[in-house]
Tab-separated table of C-alpha atoms in Angstrom:
chain	number	residue	atom	x	y	z
B	1	MET	CA	46.201	7.999	77.473
B	2	GLU	CA	42.856	6.135	78.361
B	3	ASN	CA	41.445	9.474	76.086
B	4	LYS	CA	43.673	8.340	73.319
B	5	ASN	CA	42.809	4.171	73.624
B	6	ASN	CA	39.111	5.107	73.187
B	7	PHE	CA	39.787	7.478	70.140
B	8	ILE	CA	41.659	5.097	68.276
B	9	SER	CA	38.685	1.999	69.045
B	10	ALA	CA	36.595	4.939	67.905
B	11	ILE	CA	38.797	4.982	64.538
B	12	LYS	CA	38.841	1.956	64.341
B	13	ALA	CA	34.783	1.428	65.004
B	14	ALA	CA	34.334	3.849	62.120
B	15	PHE	CA	36.902	3.161	59.294
B	16	PRO	CA	34.523	0.471	57.535
B	17	HIS	CA	31.193	2.797	57.902
B	18	THR	CA	33.691	4.831	55.371
B	19	VAL	CA	34.296	2.803	52.732
B	20	PRO	CA	32.482	3.732	49.831
B	21	VAL	CA	32.494	7.868	51.123
B	22	MET	CA	36.773	7.203	50.863
B	23	THR	CA	35.757	5.259	47.447
B	24	GLY	CA	33.837	8.657	46.118
B	25	TYR	CA	36.354	11.040	47.754
B	26	LEU	CA	39.804	9.773	46.824
B	27	PHE	CA	38.375	9.704	43.000
B	28	LEU	CA	36.576	12.748	43.352
B	29	GLY	CA	38.612	14.934	44.713
B	30	ILE	CA	41.602	14.028	42.762
B	31	SER	CA	39.335	14.504	39.675
B	32	TYR	CA	39.257	17.261	41.629
B	33	GLY	CA	42.414	18.877	42.285
B	34	ILE	CA	43.212	17.628	38.638
B	35	TYR	CA	40.831	19.951	37.250
B	36	MET	CA	42.915	22.303	39.307
B	37	LYS	CA	45.995	21.493	38.537
B	38	VAL	CA	44.824	22.163	34.241
B	39	SER	CA	43.401	25.210	35.410
B	40	GLY	CA	46.816	26.600	36.069
B	41	PHE	CA	46.548	26.766	40.600
B	42	SER	CA	49.712	24.791	42.376
B	43	PHE	CA	48.421	21.606	44.655
B	44	LEU	CA	48.231	24.570	47.905
B	45	TYR	CA	44.602	25.614	46.141
B	46	PRO	CA	43.249	22.120	45.947
B	47	MET	CA	44.681	20.900	49.878
B	48	LEU	CA	43.708	24.342	51.535
B	49	MET	CA	40.519	24.593	49.997
B	50	ALA	CA	39.722	20.818	51.145
B	51	ILE	CA	40.590	22.015	54.389
B	52	THR	CA	39.015	25.149	54.591
B	53	ILE	CA	36.066	24.994	52.358
B	54	PHE	CA	35.158	21.353	52.751
B	55	GLY	CA	32.295	20.747	50.367
B	56	GLY	CA	32.758	19.533	46.837
B	57	SER	CA	29.967	20.878	44.661
B	58	LEU	CA	31.589	24.371	45.509
B	59	GLU	CA	35.158	23.604	45.043
B	60	PHE	CA	34.392	22.683	41.688
B	61	LEU	CA	32.653	25.868	40.493
B	62	ALA	CA	35.729	28.210	42.573
B	63	VAL	CA	37.749	27.277	40.024
B	64	SER	CA	35.207	29.443	37.802
B	65	LEU	CA	35.028	31.767	40.414
B	66	LEU	CA	38.599	32.496	40.703
B	67	LEU	CA	38.999	32.113	37.271
B	68	SER	CA	36.362	35.263	36.051
B	69	THR	CA	36.803	38.830	37.365
B	70	PHE	CA	37.016	39.501	41.743
B	71	ALA	CA	33.522	40.314	42.692
B	72	PRO	CA	33.140	39.098	46.701
B	73	LEU	CA	29.599	39.346	47.108
B	74	GLN	CA	28.695	37.227	44.332
B	75	THR	CA	30.702	34.915	45.173
B	76	PHE	CA	29.049	34.837	48.603
B	77	LEU	CA	25.811	34.230	47.162
B	78	ILE	CA	26.364	32.101	44.804
B	79	ALA	CA	28.485	30.399	47.577
B	80	LEU	CA	25.173	30.228	50.197
B	81	VAL	CA	23.212	28.878	46.649
B	82	ILE	CA	24.466	25.695	46.253
B	83	GLN	CA	25.161	25.036	50.293
B	84	ALA	CA	21.533	25.372	51.422
B	85	ARG	CA	21.002	21.966	51.595
B	86	HIS	CA	23.043	21.647	54.728
B	87	LEU	CA	20.582	23.807	57.199
B	88	PHE	CA	18.933	20.560	56.207
B	89	TYR	CA	21.642	18.200	57.332
B	90	GLY	CA	21.805	20.645	60.847
B	91	LEU	CA	17.572	20.213	60.795
B	92	ALA	CA	18.400	16.632	61.010
B	93	MET	CA	21.307	16.388	63.290
B	94	LEU	CA	19.819	18.424	65.445
B	95	GLU	CA	19.296	16.076	68.288
B	96	LYS	CA	22.627	13.195	67.712
B	97	TYR	CA	24.665	15.937	68.203
B	98	LYS	CA	23.782	17.311	71.225
B	99	ASN	CA	26.280	16.822	74.151
B	100	THR	CA	29.570	16.184	72.554
B	101	GLY	CA	31.077	18.763	73.712
B	102	LEU	CA	33.403	20.770	72.020
B	103	LYS	CA	33.667	18.177	69.320
B	104	LYS	CA	30.387	19.675	67.821
B	105	LEU	CA	31.964	22.737	66.223
B	106	TYR	CA	34.081	19.843	63.864
B	107	LEU	CA	31.524	18.046	64.289
B	108	ILE	CA	29.368	21.130	62.453
B	109	PHE	CA	32.019	22.442	60.615
B	110	SER	CA	32.718	18.982	58.280
B	111	LEU	CA	28.882	19.007	58.076
B	112	THR	CA	28.744	17.744	54.264
B	113	ASP	CA	26.739	15.213	52.758
B	114	GLU	CA	28.487	12.289	52.684
B	115	THR	CA	29.607	12.967	56.273
B	116	PHE	CA	26.010	14.045	57.093
B	117	SER	CA	24.588	10.546	55.203
B	118	ILE	CA	27.047	7.850	57.488
B	119	ASN	CA	26.433	9.952	61.120
B	120	CYS	CA	22.370	10.685	60.514
B	121	SER	CA	22.337	6.702	59.125
B	122	THR	CA	24.962	4.699	61.204
B	123	PRO	CA	23.438	2.940	64.669
B	124	VAL	CA	26.622	4.398	66.737
B	125	PRO	CA	28.473	1.024	67.547
B	126	GLU	CA	27.849	-0.505	71.319
B	127	GLY	CA	30.586	0.404	72.998
B	128	THR	CA	31.714	3.309	71.471
B	129	GLU	CA	31.230	7.088	72.564
B	130	LYS	CA	28.690	8.652	70.513
B	131	GLY	CA	30.952	11.689	70.526
B	132	LYS	CA	33.984	9.654	69.451
B	133	PHE	CA	32.480	7.558	66.765
B	134	TYR	CA	30.979	10.678	65.388
B	135	LEU	CA	33.985	12.502	65.085
B	136	ALA	CA	35.829	9.917	63.506
B	137	VAL	CA	33.573	9.104	61.182
B	138	SER	CA	34.350	12.987	60.153
B	139	LEU	CA	37.778	13.474	60.511
B	140	LEU	CA	37.835	9.973	58.154
B	141	ASP	CA	35.617	11.438	55.496
B	142	GLN	CA	38.069	14.947	55.402
B	143	SER	CA	41.244	13.181	55.702
B	144	TYR	CA	40.430	11.281	52.129
B	145	TRP	CA	38.896	14.935	50.376
B	146	VAL	CA	42.147	16.626	51.272
B	147	THR	CA	44.324	13.928	50.554
B	148	GLY	CA	42.133	13.738	47.098
B	149	ALA	CA	42.892	17.278	46.811
B	150	THR	CA	45.862	16.804	46.751
B	151	LEU	CA	47.700	14.160	45.030
B	152	GLY	CA	44.832	15.314	42.069
B	153	GLY	CA	46.870	19.051	42.358
B	154	ILE	CA	50.203	17.768	41.993
B	155	LEU	CA	49.710	14.456	39.674
B	156	GLY	CA	48.164	16.567	37.679
B	157	SER	CA	45.792	13.864	34.982
B	158	PHE	CA	48.590	11.459	35.581
B	159	ILE	CA	46.037	8.452	36.177
B	160	PRO	CA	46.971	4.234	34.198
B	161	PHE	CA	43.541	3.549	34.502
B	162	ASN	CA	39.728	4.037	33.246
B	163	THR	CA	38.300	5.226	35.904
B	164	GLU	CA	35.013	7.265	33.618
B	165	GLY	CA	32.297	6.070	36.079
B	166	LEU	CA	33.629	4.834	38.836
B	167	ASP	CA	31.775	8.289	40.757
B	168	PHE	CA	28.160	7.033	40.101
B	169	VAL	CA	29.866	4.899	44.114
B	170	MET	CA	28.635	8.125	45.635
B	171	THR	CA	24.769	7.487	43.540
B	172	ALA	CA	25.239	4.759	45.140
B	173	MET	CA	25.219	4.886	48.100
B	174	PHE	CA	22.363	7.823	48.438
B	175	VAL	CA	20.294	5.054	46.843
B	176	VAL	CA	21.547	3.079	49.122
B	177	ILE	CA	20.601	5.108	51.858
B	178	PHE	CA	17.065	6.525	50.729
B	179	ILE	CA	16.081	2.407	50.483
B	180	GLU	CA	16.809	2.092	54.111
B	181	GLN	CA	14.733	5.207	55.134
B	182	TRP	CA	12.264	3.755	52.537
B	183	LEU	CA	11.801	0.458	54.746
B	184	LYS	CA	12.125	1.938	57.692
B	185	GLU	CA	8.800	3.893	57.298
B	186	LYS	CA	5.348	2.142	57.163
B	187	LYS	CA	3.990	4.247	54.547
B	188	HIS	CA	6.462	5.963	53.271
B	189	TYR	CA	4.948	9.025	52.715
B	190	THR	CA	8.504	11.626	53.589
B	191	ALA	CA	9.940	9.366	51.388
B	192	LEU	CA	7.330	9.857	48.568
B	193	ILE	CA	7.320	13.561	49.815
B	194	GLY	CA	10.936	13.492	48.622
B	195	VAL	CA	10.505	11.567	45.435
B	196	PHE	CA	7.662	14.017	43.984
B	197	CYS	CA	9.226	17.688	45.093
B	198	SER	CA	12.784	16.620	43.588
B	199	VAL	CA	11.580	15.731	40.473
B	200	PHE	CA	9.140	17.884	39.943
B	201	CYS	CA	11.533	21.467	40.943
B	202	LEU	CA	13.862	19.630	38.531
B	203	VAL	CA	11.157	19.363	35.428
B	204	ILE	CA	10.299	22.786	37.000
B	205	PHE	CA	13.099	24.970	37.221
B	206	GLY	CA	16.515	22.678	34.717
B	207	ALA	CA	19.165	20.596	36.614
B	208	GLU	CA	21.183	24.073	37.522
B	209	SER	CA	18.432	25.814	40.563
B	210	PHE	CA	16.387	23.256	41.062
B	211	ILE	CA	17.377	22.825	45.352
B	212	ILE	CA	16.293	25.658	46.673
B	213	PRO	CA	12.898	25.121	45.167
B	214	THR	CA	12.759	21.774	46.284
B	215	MET	CA	13.595	22.720	49.544
B	216	VAL	CA	10.904	25.028	49.763
B	217	CYS	CA	8.516	22.654	48.422
B	218	ILE	CA	10.311	19.715	50.973
B	219	PHE	CA	9.695	22.140	54.167
B	220	GLY	CA	5.453	22.981	53.061
B	221	MET	CA	4.481	19.391	53.085
B	222	LEU	CA	6.366	17.913	55.328
B	223	SER	CA	4.666	20.974	57.530
B	224	PHE	CA	1.531	20.849	55.301
B	225	PHE	CA	0.578	17.252	56.031
B	226	ARG	CA	2.471	17.185	59.781
B	227	ARG	CA	-1.002	15.141	61.086
B	228	PRO	CA	-0.419	12.493	58.868
B	229	ILE	CA	3.235	11.993	59.209
B	230	GLU	CA	3.373	12.347	61.776
B	231	LYS	CA	0.485	9.818	62.893
B	232	ALA	CA	1.984	7.048	60.218
B	233	GLY	CA	5.274	7.437	62.403
B	234	GLY	CA	8.007	4.591	62.024
B	235	PHE	CA	10.329	6.786	60.538
B	236	GLU	CA	12.919	7.489	63.575
M	1	MET	CA	42.666	38.171	40.613
M	2	THR	CA	45.854	39.353	42.926
M	3	LEU	CA	46.590	36.337	45.438
M	4	SER	CA	44.867	38.941	47.636
M	5	GLU	CA	41.504	38.585	45.767
M	6	GLU	CA	41.909	35.164	45.791
M	7	ILE	CA	42.053	34.445	49.142
M	8	ILE	CA	38.771	37.066	49.393
M	9	THR	CA	37.104	34.804	46.787
M	10	ILE	CA	38.383	31.508	48.620
M	11	GLY	CA	37.412	32.987	52.162
M	12	MET	CA	33.367	34.499	50.784
M	13	CYS	CA	32.862	30.254	50.054
M	14	VAL	CA	34.289	29.185	53.585
M	15	LEU	CA	32.317	31.595	55.050
M	16	ALA	CA	28.575	31.324	53.306
M	17	THR	CA	29.683	27.620	54.050
M	18	LEU	CA	30.247	27.723	57.469
M	19	LEU	CA	26.607	29.992	58.276
M	20	THR	CA	24.540	27.219	56.010
M	21	ARG	CA	25.944	24.327	58.257
M	22	PHE	CA	26.167	26.751	61.032
M	23	LEU	CA	23.013	28.047	61.696
M	24	PRO	CA	20.613	25.672	62.966
M	25	PHE	CA	22.752	24.319	65.215
M	26	LEU	CA	22.771	28.703	66.057
M	27	LEU	CA	19.386	28.912	66.185
M	28	PHE	CA	18.637	25.786	68.323
M	29	SER	CA	20.635	25.785	70.867
M	30	GLU	CA	21.424	22.703	73.756
M	31	LYS	CA	20.524	24.469	76.245
M	32	LYS	CA	17.133	25.380	75.182
M	33	LYS	CA	13.672	22.948	74.079
M	34	THR	CA	13.640	22.524	70.810
M	35	PRO	CA	10.310	22.835	69.649
M	36	LYS	CA	8.677	20.875	68.293
M	37	PHE	CA	8.303	21.099	64.795
M	38	ILE	CA	12.098	21.326	64.448
M	39	GLU	CA	11.965	18.143	66.191
M	40	TYR	CA	9.324	16.448	63.578
M	41	LEU	CA	11.732	18.275	60.282
M	42	GLY	CA	14.317	15.934	61.951
M	43	LYS	CA	12.950	13.346	62.009
M	44	ALA	CA	10.806	14.117	58.759
M	45	LEU	CA	13.236	15.536	56.461
M	46	PRO	CA	16.691	13.135	56.126
M	47	ALA	CA	14.441	9.513	53.971
M	48	ALA	CA	13.220	13.289	52.149
M	49	ILE	CA	16.915	14.531	52.014
M	50	PHE	CA	18.099	11.035	50.172
M	51	ALA	CA	15.649	11.129	47.530
M	52	LEU	CA	17.167	15.075	46.535
M	53	LEU	CA	20.874	13.693	47.299
M	54	VAL	CA	19.799	11.068	44.792
M	55	VAL	CA	17.684	13.394	41.981
M	56	TYR	CA	20.628	15.371	42.495
M	57	CYS	CA	23.188	12.853	41.600
M	58	LEU	CA	21.024	12.532	38.300
M	59	LYS	CA	20.373	15.808	37.867
M	60	ASN	CA	22.650	16.356	34.866
M	61	VAL	CA	21.794	12.820	33.038
M	62	ASP	CA	19.697	13.777	29.788
M	63	ILE	CA	17.300	10.787	28.368
M	64	THR	CA	16.441	12.932	25.341
M	65	ALA	CA	20.029	12.762	24.266
M	66	GLY	CA	23.462	10.316	23.990
M	67	SER	CA	22.905	7.526	25.943
M	68	HIS	CA	19.309	8.144	27.162
M	69	GLY	CA	19.485	7.900	30.675
M	70	ILE	CA	19.883	4.228	30.022
M	71	PRO	CA	22.781	3.011	32.059
M	72	GLU	CA	22.025	4.958	35.177
M	73	PHE	CA	19.292	3.459	34.970
M	74	ILE	CA	21.022	-0.331	34.295
M	75	ALA	CA	23.133	0.781	37.603
M	76	VAL	CA	20.221	2.413	40.288
M	77	LEU	CA	18.083	-0.453	39.185
M	78	VAL	CA	21.061	-3.500	40.033
M	79	VAL	CA	21.920	-1.148	43.600
M	80	ALA	CA	18.086	-1.428	44.572
M	81	VAL	CA	17.607	-4.995	43.315
M	82	LEU	CA	20.992	-6.125	45.345
M	83	HIS	CA	20.028	-3.643	48.310
M	84	LEU	CA	16.657	-5.439	48.416
M	85	TRP	CA	17.905	-8.578	48.054
M	86	LYS	CA	20.934	-9.081	50.552
M	87	ARG	CA	20.728	-5.530	52.834
M	88	LYS	CA	24.567	-5.431	52.663
M	89	ILE	CA	25.793	-2.564	51.891
M	90	LEU	CA	29.040	-2.322	50.157
M	91	LEU	CA	27.554	-5.571	48.001
M	92	SER	CA	25.189	-3.346	46.797
M	93	MET	CA	27.095	-0.370	46.268
M	94	THR	CA	30.333	-2.082	44.931
M	95	GLY	CA	27.928	-3.819	42.419
M	96	GLY	CA	26.089	-1.000	41.616
M	97	THR	CA	29.462	0.801	39.956
M	98	PHE	CA	30.966	-1.976	38.693
M	99	CYS	CA	28.015	-2.602	36.310
M	100	TYR	CA	28.175	1.756	36.327
M	101	MET	CA	31.791	1.219	35.034
M	102	PHE	CA	31.247	-1.366	32.853
M	103	LEU	CA	28.091	0.491	31.589
M	104	VAL	CA	29.277	3.451	30.195
M	105	GLN	CA	33.154	2.352	29.416
M	106	PHE	CA	32.051	-0.797	27.131
M	107	ILE	CA	28.779	-0.489	25.739
M	108	PHE	CA	27.109	3.084	25.794
């Protein structure tokens, strides 16, 4: 009972931090469900894929993969490329997710862009156990996504008001967290490296294939400039 | 595709996703001391990652055609100004998003 109450209070502590993601996930999830529905799939598909894959961009792409010829190996490779950025999230969360027991399995399974954003940038509220807080954020986020995807799949293209541009809420969230990260650093080296590598690779490699070159580029520059970056400090 | 082919295709997506999410934790377990360099990366990566995520969200903006990325530029600016001014995450996000929705629905 004690345990259960603890978790409910963790949910209460986590909820306000997940409101932006709720907006974004419900909207994007509904769009994704609609997209699957109009592509000829029952609502069970977006619902089950939201539960098992839980990765927005790949789920959108999976629609076209499901509609083309069966090619499992190619699907696997495409999925790896799209999801490669999670490798960085894992590295950044190694310390924070330490000593969270069995919860850790779900925390890692559900490490999306948005869940990473919250758990990486939000200090655990006082009086809440670390593992429970992270678990609450992750569970809430996935419940938004599954709800959105399922609703979209059921409703089809019936939406009563003009939502064009609502997806900007995710961009806005990343901009805000980026500014917070920027302000933490005294010399902004790592933030600048991120901006430079992303823009440079986007221009060179194009929108469809710039993620992996950017990751390599960021990794290379962070390794190369390790000493001045550590000396400048302030990014913890 | 048959149903079993569909299940395998979705399964491949699940497998690849699990691999990218679990690999760092499998390579650097809790029991062993994490190498200093990896610890450094863990701390140095977030700011760079969020820069990448912002660019990733804006990757399809075409500055040479359509609305030339003006609504995106204005909305990002609104988010940044609001945030530097008040430091209230929800305010900055809602302000920027409403601004963007207004711009793409009524102006551009």
